Coordinates of C-alpha atoms in Angstrom, one line a residue:
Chain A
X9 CA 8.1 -83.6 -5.8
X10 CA 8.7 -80.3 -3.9
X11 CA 12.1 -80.3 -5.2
X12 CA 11.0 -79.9 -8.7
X13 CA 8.5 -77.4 -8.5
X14 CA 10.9 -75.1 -6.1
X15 CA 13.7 -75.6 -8.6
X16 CA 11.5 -75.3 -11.7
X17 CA 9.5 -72.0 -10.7
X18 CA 10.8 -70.2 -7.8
X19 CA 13.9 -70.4 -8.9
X20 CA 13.8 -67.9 -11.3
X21 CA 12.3 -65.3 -8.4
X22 CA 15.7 -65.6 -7.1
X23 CA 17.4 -64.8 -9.7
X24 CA 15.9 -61.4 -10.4
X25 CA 16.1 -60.8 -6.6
X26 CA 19.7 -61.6 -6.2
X27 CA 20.3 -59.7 -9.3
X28 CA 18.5 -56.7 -8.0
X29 CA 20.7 -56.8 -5.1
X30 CA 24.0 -56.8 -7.0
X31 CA 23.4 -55.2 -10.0
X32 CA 27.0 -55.6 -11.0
X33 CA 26.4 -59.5 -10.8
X34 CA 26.7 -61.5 -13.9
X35 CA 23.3 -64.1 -14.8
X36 CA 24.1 -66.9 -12.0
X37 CA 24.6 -70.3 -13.7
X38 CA 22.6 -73.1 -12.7
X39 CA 25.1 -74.8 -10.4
X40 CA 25.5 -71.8 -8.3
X41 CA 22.3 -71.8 -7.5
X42 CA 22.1 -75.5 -7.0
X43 CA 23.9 -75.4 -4.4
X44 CA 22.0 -73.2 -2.0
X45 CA 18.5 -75.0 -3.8
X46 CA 20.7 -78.5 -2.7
X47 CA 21.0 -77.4 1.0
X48 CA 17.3 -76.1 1.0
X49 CA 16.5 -79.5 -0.5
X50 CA 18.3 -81.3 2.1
X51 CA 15.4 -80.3 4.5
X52 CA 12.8 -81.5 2.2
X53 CA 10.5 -83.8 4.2
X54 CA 11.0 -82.5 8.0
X55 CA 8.4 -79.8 8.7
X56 CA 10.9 -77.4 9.3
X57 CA 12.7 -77.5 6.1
X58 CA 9.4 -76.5 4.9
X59 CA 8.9 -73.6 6.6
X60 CA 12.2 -72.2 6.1
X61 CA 12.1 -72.2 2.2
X62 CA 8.3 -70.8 2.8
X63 CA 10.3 -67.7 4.7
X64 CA 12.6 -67.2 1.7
X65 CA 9.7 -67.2 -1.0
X66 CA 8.0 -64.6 1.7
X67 CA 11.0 -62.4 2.0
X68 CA 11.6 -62.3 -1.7
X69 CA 7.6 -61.8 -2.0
X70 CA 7.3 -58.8 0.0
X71 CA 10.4 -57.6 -1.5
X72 CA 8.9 -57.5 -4.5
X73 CA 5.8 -56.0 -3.9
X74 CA 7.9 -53.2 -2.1
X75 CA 10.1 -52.8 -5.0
X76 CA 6.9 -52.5 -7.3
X77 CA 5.4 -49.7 -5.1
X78 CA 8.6 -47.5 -5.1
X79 CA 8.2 -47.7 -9.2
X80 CA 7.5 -44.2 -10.8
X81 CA 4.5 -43.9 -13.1
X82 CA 4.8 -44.9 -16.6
X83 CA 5.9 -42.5 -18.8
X84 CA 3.9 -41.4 -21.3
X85 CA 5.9 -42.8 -24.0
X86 CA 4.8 -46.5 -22.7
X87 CA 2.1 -48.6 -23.4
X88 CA 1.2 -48.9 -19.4
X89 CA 0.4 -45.2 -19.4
X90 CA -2.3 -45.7 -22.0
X91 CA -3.7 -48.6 -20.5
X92 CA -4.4 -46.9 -17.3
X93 CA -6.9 -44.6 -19.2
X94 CA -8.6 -47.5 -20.9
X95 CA -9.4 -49.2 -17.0
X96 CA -13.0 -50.0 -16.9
X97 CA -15.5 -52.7 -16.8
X98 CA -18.2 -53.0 -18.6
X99 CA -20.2 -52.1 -15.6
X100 CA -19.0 -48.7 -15.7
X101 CA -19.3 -47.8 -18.8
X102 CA -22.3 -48.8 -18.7
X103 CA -23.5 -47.1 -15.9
X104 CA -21.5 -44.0 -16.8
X105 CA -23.6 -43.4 -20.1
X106 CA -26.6 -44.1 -17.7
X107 CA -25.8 -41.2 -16.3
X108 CA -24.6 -38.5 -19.1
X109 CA -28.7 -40.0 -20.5
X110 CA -30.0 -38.9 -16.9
X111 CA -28.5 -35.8 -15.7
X112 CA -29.7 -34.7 -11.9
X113 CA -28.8 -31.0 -10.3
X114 CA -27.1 -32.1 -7.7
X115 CA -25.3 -34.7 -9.0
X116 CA -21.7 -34.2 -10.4
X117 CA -20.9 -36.4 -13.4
X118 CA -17.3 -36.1 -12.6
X119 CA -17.5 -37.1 -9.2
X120 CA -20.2 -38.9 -9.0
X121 CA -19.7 -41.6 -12.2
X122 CA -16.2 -41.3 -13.2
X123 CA -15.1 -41.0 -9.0
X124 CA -12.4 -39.4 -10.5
X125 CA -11.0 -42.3 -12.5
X126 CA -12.0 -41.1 -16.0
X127 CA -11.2 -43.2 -19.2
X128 CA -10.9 -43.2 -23.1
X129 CA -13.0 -46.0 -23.6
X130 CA -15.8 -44.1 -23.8
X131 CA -15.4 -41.1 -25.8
X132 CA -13.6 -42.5 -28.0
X133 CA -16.0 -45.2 -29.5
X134 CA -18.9 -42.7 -28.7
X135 CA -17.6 -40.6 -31.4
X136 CA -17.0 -42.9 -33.6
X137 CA -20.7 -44.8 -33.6
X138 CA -21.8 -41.3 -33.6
X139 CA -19.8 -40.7 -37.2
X140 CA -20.4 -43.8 -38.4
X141 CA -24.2 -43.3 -37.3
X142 CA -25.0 -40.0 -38.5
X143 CA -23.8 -41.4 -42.2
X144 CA -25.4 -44.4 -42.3
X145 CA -29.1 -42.9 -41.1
X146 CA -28.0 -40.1 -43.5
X147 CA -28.1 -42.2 -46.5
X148 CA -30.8 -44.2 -44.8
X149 CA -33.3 -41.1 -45.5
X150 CA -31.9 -41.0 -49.0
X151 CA -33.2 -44.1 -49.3
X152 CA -36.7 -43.4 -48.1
X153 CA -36.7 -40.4 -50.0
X154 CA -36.3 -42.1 -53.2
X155 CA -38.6 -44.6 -52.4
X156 CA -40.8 -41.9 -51.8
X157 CA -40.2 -40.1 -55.5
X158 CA -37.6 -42.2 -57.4
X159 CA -36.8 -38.9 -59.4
X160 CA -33.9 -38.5 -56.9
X161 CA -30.9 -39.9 -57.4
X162 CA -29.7 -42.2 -55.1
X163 CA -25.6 -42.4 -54.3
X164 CA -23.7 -43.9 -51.2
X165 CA -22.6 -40.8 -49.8
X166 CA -19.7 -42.2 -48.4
X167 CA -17.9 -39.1 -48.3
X168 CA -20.3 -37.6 -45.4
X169 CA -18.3 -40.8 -43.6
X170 CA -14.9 -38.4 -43.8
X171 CA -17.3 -35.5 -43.0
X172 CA -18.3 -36.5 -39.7
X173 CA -15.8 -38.2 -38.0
X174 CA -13.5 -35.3 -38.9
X175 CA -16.3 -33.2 -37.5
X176 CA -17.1 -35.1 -34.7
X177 CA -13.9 -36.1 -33.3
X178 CA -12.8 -32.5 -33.7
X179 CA -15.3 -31.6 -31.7
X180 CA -15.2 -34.2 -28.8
X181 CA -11.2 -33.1 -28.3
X182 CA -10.6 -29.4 -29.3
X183 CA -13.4 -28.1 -27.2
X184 CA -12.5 -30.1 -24.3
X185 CA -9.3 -28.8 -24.5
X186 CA -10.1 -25.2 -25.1
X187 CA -12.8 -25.4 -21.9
X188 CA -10.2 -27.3 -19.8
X189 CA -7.5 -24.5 -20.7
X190 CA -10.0 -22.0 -20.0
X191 CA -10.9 -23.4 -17.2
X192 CA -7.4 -23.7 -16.1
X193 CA -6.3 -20.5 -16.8
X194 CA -9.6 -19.1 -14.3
X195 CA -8.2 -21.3 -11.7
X196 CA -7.3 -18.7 -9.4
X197 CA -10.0 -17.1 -9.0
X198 CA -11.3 -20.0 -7.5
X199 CA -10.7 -21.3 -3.9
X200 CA -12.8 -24.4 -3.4
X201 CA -13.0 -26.5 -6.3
X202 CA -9.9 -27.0 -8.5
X203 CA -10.3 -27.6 -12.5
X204 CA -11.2 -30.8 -13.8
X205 CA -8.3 -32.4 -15.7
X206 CA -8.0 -32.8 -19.4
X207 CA -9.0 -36.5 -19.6
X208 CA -12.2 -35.3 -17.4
X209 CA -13.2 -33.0 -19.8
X210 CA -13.2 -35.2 -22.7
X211 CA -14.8 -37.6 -20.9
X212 CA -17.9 -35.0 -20.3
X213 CA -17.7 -34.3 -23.6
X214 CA -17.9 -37.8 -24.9
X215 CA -20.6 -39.3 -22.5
X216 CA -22.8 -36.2 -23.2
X217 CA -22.3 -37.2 -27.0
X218 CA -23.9 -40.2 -26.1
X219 CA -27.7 -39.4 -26.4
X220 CA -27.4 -37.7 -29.9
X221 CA -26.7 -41.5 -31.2
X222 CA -30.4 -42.3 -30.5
X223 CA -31.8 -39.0 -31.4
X224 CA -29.9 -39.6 -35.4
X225 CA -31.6 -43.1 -35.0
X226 CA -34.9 -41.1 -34.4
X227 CA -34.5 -38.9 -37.2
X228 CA -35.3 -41.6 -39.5
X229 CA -38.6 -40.3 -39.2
X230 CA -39.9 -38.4 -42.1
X231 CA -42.2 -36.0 -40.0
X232 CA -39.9 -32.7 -39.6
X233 CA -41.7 -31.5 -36.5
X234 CA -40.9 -35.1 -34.5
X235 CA -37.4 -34.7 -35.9
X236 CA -37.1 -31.0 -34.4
X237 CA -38.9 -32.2 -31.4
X238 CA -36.2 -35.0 -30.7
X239 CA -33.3 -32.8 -31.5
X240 CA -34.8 -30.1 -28.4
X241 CA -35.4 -33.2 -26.4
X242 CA -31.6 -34.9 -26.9
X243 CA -30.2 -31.3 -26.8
X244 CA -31.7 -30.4 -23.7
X245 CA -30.5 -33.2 -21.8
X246 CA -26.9 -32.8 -23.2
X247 CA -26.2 -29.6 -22.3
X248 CA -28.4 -30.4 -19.1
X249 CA -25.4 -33.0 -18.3
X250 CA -22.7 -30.4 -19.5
X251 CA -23.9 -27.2 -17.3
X252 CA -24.6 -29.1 -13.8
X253 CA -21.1 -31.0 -14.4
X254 CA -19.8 -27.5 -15.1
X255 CA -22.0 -25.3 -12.0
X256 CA -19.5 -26.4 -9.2
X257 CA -16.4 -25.3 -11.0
X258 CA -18.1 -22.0 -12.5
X259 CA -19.7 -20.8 -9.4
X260 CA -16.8 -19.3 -7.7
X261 CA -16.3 -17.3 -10.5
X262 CA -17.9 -13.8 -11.4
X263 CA -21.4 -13.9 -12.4
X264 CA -20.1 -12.9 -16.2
X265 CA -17.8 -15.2 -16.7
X266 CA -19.8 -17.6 -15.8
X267 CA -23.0 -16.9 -17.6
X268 CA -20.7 -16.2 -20.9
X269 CA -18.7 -19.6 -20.0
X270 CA -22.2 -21.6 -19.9
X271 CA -23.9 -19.9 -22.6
X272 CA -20.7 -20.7 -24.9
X273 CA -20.7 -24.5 -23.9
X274 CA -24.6 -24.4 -24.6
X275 CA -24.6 -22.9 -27.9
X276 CA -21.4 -24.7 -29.5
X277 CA -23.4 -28.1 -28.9
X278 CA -26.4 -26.6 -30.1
X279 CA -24.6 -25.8 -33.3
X280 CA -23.0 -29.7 -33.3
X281 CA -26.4 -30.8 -33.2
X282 CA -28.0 -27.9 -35.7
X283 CA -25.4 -28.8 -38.3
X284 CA -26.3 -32.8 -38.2
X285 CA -29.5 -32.3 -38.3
X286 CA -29.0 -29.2 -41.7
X287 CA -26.1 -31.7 -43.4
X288 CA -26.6 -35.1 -42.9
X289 CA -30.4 -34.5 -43.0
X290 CA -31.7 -32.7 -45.7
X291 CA -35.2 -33.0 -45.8
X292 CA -36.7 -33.0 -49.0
X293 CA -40.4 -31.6 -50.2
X294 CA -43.2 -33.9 -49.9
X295 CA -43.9 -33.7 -53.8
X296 CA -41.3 -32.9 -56.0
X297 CA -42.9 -30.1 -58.7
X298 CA -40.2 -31.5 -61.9
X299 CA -37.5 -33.6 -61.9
X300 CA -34.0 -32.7 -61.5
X301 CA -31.6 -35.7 -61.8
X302 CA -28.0 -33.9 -60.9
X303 CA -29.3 -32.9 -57.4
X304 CA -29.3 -35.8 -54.8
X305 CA -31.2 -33.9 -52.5
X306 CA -32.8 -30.2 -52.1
X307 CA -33.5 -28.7 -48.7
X308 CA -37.0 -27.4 -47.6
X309 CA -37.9 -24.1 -46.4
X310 CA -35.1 -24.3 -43.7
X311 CA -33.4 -21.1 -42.6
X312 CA -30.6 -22.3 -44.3
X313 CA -28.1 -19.6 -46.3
X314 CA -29.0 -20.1 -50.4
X315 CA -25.3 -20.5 -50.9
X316 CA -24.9 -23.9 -49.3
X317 CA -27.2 -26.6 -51.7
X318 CA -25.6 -24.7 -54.5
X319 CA -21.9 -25.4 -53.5
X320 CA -22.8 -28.8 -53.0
X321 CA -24.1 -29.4 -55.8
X322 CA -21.5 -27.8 -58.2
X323 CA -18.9 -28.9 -55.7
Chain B
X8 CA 15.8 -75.2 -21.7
X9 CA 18.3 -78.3 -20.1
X10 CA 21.2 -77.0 -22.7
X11 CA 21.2 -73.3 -21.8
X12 CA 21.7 -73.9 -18.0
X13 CA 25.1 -75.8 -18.7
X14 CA 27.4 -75.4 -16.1
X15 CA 30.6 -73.9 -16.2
X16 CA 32.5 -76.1 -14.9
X17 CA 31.3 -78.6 -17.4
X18 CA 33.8 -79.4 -20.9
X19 CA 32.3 -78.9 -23.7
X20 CA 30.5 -82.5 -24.1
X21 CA 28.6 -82.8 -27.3
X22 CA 25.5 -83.6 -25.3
X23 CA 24.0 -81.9 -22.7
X24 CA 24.3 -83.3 -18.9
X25 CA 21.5 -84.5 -17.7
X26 CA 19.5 -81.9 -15.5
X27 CA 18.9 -83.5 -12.2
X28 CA 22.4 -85.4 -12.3
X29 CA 23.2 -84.0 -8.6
X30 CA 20.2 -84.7 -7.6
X31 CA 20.7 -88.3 -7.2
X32 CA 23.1 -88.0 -4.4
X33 CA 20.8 -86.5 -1.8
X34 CA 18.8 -88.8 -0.3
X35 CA 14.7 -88.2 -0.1
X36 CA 12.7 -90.2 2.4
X37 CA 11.5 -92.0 0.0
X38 CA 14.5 -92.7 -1.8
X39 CA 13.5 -91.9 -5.7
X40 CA 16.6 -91.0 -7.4
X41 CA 15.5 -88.6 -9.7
X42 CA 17.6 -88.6 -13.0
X43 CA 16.7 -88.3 -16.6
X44 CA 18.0 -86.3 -19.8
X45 CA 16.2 -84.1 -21.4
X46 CA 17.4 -82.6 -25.0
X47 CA 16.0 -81.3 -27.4
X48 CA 17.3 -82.8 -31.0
X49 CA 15.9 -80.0 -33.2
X50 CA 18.9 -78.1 -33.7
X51 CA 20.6 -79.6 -36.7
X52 CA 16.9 -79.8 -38.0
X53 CA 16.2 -76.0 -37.9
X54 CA 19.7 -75.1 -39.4
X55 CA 18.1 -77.6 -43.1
X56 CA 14.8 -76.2 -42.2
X57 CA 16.3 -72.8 -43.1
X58 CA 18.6 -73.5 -46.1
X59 CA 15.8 -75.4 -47.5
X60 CA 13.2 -72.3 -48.2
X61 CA 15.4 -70.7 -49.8
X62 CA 16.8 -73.5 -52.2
X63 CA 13.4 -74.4 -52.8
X64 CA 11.7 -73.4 -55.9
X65 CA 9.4 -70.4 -56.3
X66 CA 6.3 -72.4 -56.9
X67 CA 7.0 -74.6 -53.5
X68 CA 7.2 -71.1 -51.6
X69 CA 4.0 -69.8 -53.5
X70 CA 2.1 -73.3 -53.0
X71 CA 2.9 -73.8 -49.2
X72 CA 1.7 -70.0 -48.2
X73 CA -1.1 -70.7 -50.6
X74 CA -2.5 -73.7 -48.5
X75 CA -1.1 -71.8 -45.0
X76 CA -4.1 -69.0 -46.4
X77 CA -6.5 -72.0 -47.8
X78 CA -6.1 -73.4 -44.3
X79 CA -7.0 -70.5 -42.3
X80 CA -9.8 -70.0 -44.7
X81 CA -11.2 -72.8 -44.0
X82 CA -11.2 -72.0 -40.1
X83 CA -12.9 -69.3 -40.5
X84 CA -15.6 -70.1 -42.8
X85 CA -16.2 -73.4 -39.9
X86 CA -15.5 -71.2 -36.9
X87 CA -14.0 -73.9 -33.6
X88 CA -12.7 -73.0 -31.1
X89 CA -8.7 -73.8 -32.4
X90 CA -5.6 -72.3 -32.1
X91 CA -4.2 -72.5 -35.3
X92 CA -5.3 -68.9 -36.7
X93 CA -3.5 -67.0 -33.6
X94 CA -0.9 -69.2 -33.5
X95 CA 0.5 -69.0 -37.1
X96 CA -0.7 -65.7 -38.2
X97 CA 0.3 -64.4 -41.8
X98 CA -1.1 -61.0 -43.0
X99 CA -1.5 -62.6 -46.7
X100 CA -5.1 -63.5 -46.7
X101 CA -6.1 -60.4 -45.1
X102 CA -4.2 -58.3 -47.4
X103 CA -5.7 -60.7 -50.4
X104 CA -9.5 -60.1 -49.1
X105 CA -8.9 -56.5 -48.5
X106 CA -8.0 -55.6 -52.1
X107 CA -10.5 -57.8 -53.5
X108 CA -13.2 -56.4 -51.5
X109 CA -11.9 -52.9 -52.2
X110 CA -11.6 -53.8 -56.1
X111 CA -15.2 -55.2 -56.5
X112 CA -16.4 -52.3 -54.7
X113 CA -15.3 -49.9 -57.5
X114 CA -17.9 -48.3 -59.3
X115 CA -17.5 -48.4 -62.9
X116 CA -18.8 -45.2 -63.8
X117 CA -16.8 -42.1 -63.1
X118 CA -19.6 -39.4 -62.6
X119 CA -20.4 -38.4 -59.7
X120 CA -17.8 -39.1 -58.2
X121 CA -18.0 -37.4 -54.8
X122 CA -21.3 -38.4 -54.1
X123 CA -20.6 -42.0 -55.1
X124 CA -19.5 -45.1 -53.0
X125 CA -16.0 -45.5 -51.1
X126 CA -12.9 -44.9 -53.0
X127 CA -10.3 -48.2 -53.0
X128 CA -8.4 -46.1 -50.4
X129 CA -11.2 -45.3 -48.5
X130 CA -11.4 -48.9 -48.3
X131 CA -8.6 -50.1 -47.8
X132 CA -8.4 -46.9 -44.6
X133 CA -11.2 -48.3 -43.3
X134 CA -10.3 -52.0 -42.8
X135 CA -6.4 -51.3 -41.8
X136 CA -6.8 -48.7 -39.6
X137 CA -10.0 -50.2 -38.3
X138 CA -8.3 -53.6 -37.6
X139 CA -5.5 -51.5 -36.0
X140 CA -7.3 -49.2 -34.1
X141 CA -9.6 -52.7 -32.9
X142 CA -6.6 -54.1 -31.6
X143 CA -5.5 -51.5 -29.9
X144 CA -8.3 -50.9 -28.0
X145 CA -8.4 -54.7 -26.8
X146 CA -4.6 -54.4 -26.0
X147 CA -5.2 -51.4 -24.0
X148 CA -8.2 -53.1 -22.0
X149 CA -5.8 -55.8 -21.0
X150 CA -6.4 -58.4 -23.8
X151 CA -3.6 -60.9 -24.0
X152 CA -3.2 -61.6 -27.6
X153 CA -0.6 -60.2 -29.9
X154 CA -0.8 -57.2 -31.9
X155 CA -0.4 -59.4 -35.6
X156 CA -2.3 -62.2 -34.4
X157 CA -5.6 -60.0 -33.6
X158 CA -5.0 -58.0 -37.2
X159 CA -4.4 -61.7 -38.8
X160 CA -8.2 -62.8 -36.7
X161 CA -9.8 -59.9 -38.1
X162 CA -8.3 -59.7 -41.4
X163 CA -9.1 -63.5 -41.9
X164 CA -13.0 -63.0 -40.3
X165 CA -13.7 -60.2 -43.8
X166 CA -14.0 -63.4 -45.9
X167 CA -17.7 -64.1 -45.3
X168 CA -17.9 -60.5 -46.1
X169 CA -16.3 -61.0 -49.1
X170 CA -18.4 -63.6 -50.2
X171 CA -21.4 -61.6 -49.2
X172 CA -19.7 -59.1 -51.9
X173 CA -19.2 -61.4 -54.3
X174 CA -23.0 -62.4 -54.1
X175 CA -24.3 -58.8 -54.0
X176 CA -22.6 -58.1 -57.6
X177 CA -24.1 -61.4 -59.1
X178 CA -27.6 -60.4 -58.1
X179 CA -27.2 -57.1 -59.1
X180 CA -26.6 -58.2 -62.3
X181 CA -30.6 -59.5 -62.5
X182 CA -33.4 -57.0 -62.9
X183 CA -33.4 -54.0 -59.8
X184 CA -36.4 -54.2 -57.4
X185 CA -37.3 -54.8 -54.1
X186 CA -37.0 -58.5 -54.1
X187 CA -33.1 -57.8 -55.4
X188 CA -32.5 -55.4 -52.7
X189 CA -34.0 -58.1 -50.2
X190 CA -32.4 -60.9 -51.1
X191 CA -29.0 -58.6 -50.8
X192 CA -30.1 -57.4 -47.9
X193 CA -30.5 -61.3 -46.3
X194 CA -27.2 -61.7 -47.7
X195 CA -25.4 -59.5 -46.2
X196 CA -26.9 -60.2 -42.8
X197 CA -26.2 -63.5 -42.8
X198 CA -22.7 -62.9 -43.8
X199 CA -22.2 -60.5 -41.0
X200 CA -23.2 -62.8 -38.7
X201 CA -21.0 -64.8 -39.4
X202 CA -18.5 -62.8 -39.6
X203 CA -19.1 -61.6 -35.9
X204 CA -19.2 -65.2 -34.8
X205 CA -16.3 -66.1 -36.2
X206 CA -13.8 -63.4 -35.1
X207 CA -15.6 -63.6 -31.8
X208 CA -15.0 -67.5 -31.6
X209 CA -10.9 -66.5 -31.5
X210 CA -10.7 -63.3 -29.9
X211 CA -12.9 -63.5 -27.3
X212 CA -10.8 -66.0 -24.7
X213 CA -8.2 -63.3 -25.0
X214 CA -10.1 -60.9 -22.9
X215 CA -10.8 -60.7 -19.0
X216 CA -14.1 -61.6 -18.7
X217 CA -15.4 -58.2 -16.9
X218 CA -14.6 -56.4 -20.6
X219 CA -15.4 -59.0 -23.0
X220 CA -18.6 -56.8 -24.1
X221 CA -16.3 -54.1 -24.5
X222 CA -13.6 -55.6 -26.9
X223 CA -16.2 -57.1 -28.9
X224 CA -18.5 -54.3 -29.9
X225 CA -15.9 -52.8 -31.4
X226 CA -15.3 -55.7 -33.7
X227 CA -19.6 -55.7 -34.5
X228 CA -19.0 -52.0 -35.4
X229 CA -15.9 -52.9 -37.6
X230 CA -17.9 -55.3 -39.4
X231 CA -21.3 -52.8 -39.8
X232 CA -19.7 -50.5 -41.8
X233 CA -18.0 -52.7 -44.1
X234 CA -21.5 -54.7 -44.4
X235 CA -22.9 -51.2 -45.2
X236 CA -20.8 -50.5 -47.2
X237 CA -21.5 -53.7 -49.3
X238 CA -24.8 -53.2 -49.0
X239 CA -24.9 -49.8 -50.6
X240 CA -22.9 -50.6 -53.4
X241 CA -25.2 -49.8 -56.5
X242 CA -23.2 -50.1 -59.7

């Protein structure tokens, strides 16, 4: 049954190879290319016959491959080009939020967990448990508040949903992009080590996001000075990740730059996390002195500007 | 297939020459003449196929979609391993279960209304763009399945969630305590179980196997907010 299989598969290889030679070349019709599949099929049984069609399905095999190695990179109006950014296992993840959890001196996120291959995957659905996190443990301490003093009214909140995604996918992109462009734009001053690229910056970003989702988990509990603890505790090791990812490219650079350039990456994810931790997280006094139903939740003696419960709650 | 490849050379015949005709001359060592015909009579029955739906009458249109939906329902709520939700997809049950769920979680009071639960768009947001963004992301890892037949999976896999809904609002109607919230609560976990289970049941053979984990956790996030969403629904 050799004759079937050749004329039912290979066939159609061909085709697009004889096409690709002669572009000009109408679609063959079957009995064209019976004829040459007759006289290959002639040889069918004798050993030789064999190895001759094996040559052609070589010849047209490498030409192939060849053919796909000369082809330019996907533009980035086509799906492919998107794809390549979502390339991973779940291996690597894995072992890439491993490593944004456990950040080491010498070791180099970007080269050493993302070898230079970095993808979407990960920032991308990093932010959004984050978001969808920080909402849900939000209301979650509304809950335990009331249960706690059921003078406070309890509401879904689901408007702190909009709140943080907007806020945290801002965040994960714009300053990624204004680092890398900073970065970029320093790029001369630097002879050793170029600038990480875009997508390598967001993935930083992203993976370093990764330990606040346990930390909001953590903040469940009611005992402010654990939930200031674990916010020192998930911060440090964020921006631990962020500045020795950051050292090798900063280094070259005068000492100013790069102390401002550090300082500014710490502080604008101490603020993500400060702002979390004062919005989604209001804690509430331990006894409430009388009851006031419009308010769904009052902040304690945080250093927090008097303006802000009061726009929320006439907002 | 055998009546595309006609030859040229061929007259017009009314039916199609046989595929392997020349084949019969050339002489195999073991001399099997290899011959046969191969059509495929289904043309003439396409062409009534097609003037029928639309001589047909309103309620034979309405009734046959109806059961298509019933049908896929009822794959869902007994998740197998079958074919028949990605093979005919319709977006009509998923669009159905979307506006219910969004309508039944309406609150009926109108104070508050920031602070209170989702809004029907919000809803409605959420499960479209989640579903989209969900297939996406399993397209872009290398998935194989369509774009429509992965919305039309997870569209379809809402309805325990729906029912979970439905639940929720009868219970609330009995006195509010803590065994009301725990029963909800048991509710809605069940439901979201299944839920996972059965979208996992169809989507996850459409993945290489080194990302399956990937593809699907999306799908157990998808489903944890709406769940949450059900659950916090006070009215």
């Amino acid at each position: 049954m050799a004759a079937a299989d050749e004329l039912t598969f290979h066939e159609f290889e061909e085709a697009t190879n004889l096409l690709a030679e002669t572009p000009d070349a109408a679609t063959t019709s079957r009995s064209d290319q019976l004829t040459p599949k007759g006289h290959v099929a002639v040889a069918v049984g004798s050993g030789g016959g064999f190895g001759a069609e094996d040559e052609v399905e070589e010849d047209s095999d490498k030409a192939a491959l060849l053919q796909e190695q000369q082809k330019p990179q996907p533009g980035f109006w086509t799906f492919g080009y998107y794809q390549s950014f979502f390339d991973v296992d779940t291996s690597q993840v894995l072992d890439r939020i491993k490593g944004s959890l456990l950040p080491r001196p010498g070791h180099n996120f970007v080269r050493h967990h993302l070898r230079n291959r970095p993808d979407l995957y990960g920032p991308f659905w990093i932010c959004a448990t984050l978001a969808f996190v920080l909402a849900v443990t939000g209301n979650l301490t509304l809950v335990l508040a009331q249960r706690r003093d059921p003078s406070i009214h309890y509401s879904p909140q689901f408007h702190k949903v909009t709140v943080a995604g907007i806020t945290i996918y801002c965040y994960a992109w714009l300053v990624p992009l204004a680092l890398w462009g900073f970065l970029w734009w320093r790029k001369g001053v630097r002879e050793r080590m170029g600038p990480y690229t875009f997508l390598e910056t967001v993935s930083i970003y992203g993976y370093s996001l990764f330990v606040f989702i346990p930390m909001v988990v953590l903040w469940l509990i009611p005992v402010p000075w654990l939930q200031w603890l674990f916010g020192a505790l998930a911060l440090a090791l964020s921006t631990a990740g962020l500045v020795f990812t950051l050292w090798p490219v900063v280094r070259e650079d005068t000492r100013l730059v790069a102390a401002a350039l550090l300082s500014t990456v710490v502080l604008l994810h101490a603020l993500l996390a400060l702002g979390c931790k004062l919005y989604f997280f209001q804690s509430l006094p331990p006894e409430h002195p009388a009851p006031v139903p419009h308010v769904s939740a009052l902040p304690s003696s945080a250093p927090l500007p008097p303006t802000l419960p009061q726009s929320r709650a006439t907002s | 297939m055998a009546e595309a490849e006609e030859s040229p050379g061929d007259p017009g015949t009314a039916s199609p020459r046989p595929l392997f005709a020349g084949l019969s001359d050339i002489s195999i060592s073991q001399d099997i003449p290899i011959e046969g015909e191969i059509t495929i009579p289904v043309r003439s029955r396409i062409r009534e196929f097609d003037s029928s739906t639309l001589n047909e009458s309103v309620q034979n249109t309405i009734m046959r979609d109806l059961k298509a939906v019933g049908k896929k329902f009822m794959h869902v709520l007994y998740p197998r391993k079958s074919n028949t939700l990605l093979r005919d997809w319709d977006l009509w049950g998923p669009l159905i279960l979307c506006v219910t769920l969004a309508l039944m979680l309406q609150r009926g009071s109108a104070d508050s209304e920031k602070d209170g639960g989702p809004q029907f768009a919000e809803v409605f947001v959420i499960v479209w763009f989640g579903a989209v963004t969900i297939t996406l992301n399993s397209k872009l890892l290398g998935g194989n399945i369509s774009f429509f037949q992965s919305l039309c999976v997870l569209g379809y896999c809402i309805l325990p969630l729906t029912v979970a809904m439905l639940i929720c609002r009868l219970v609330l109607l009995a006195k509010p305590g803590p065994v009301n919230f725990m029963v909800r609560l048991f509710v809605v976990i069940v439901m979201f179980a299944w839920s996972i289970v059965a979208s996992t049941a169809f989507l996850a053979d459409s993945q290489p196997p080194n990302r399956k984990a990937l593809a699907v956790y999306p799908v157990f996030l998808f489903y944890f907010v709406i769940s949450w969403m059900i659950l916090t629904f006070t009215p």
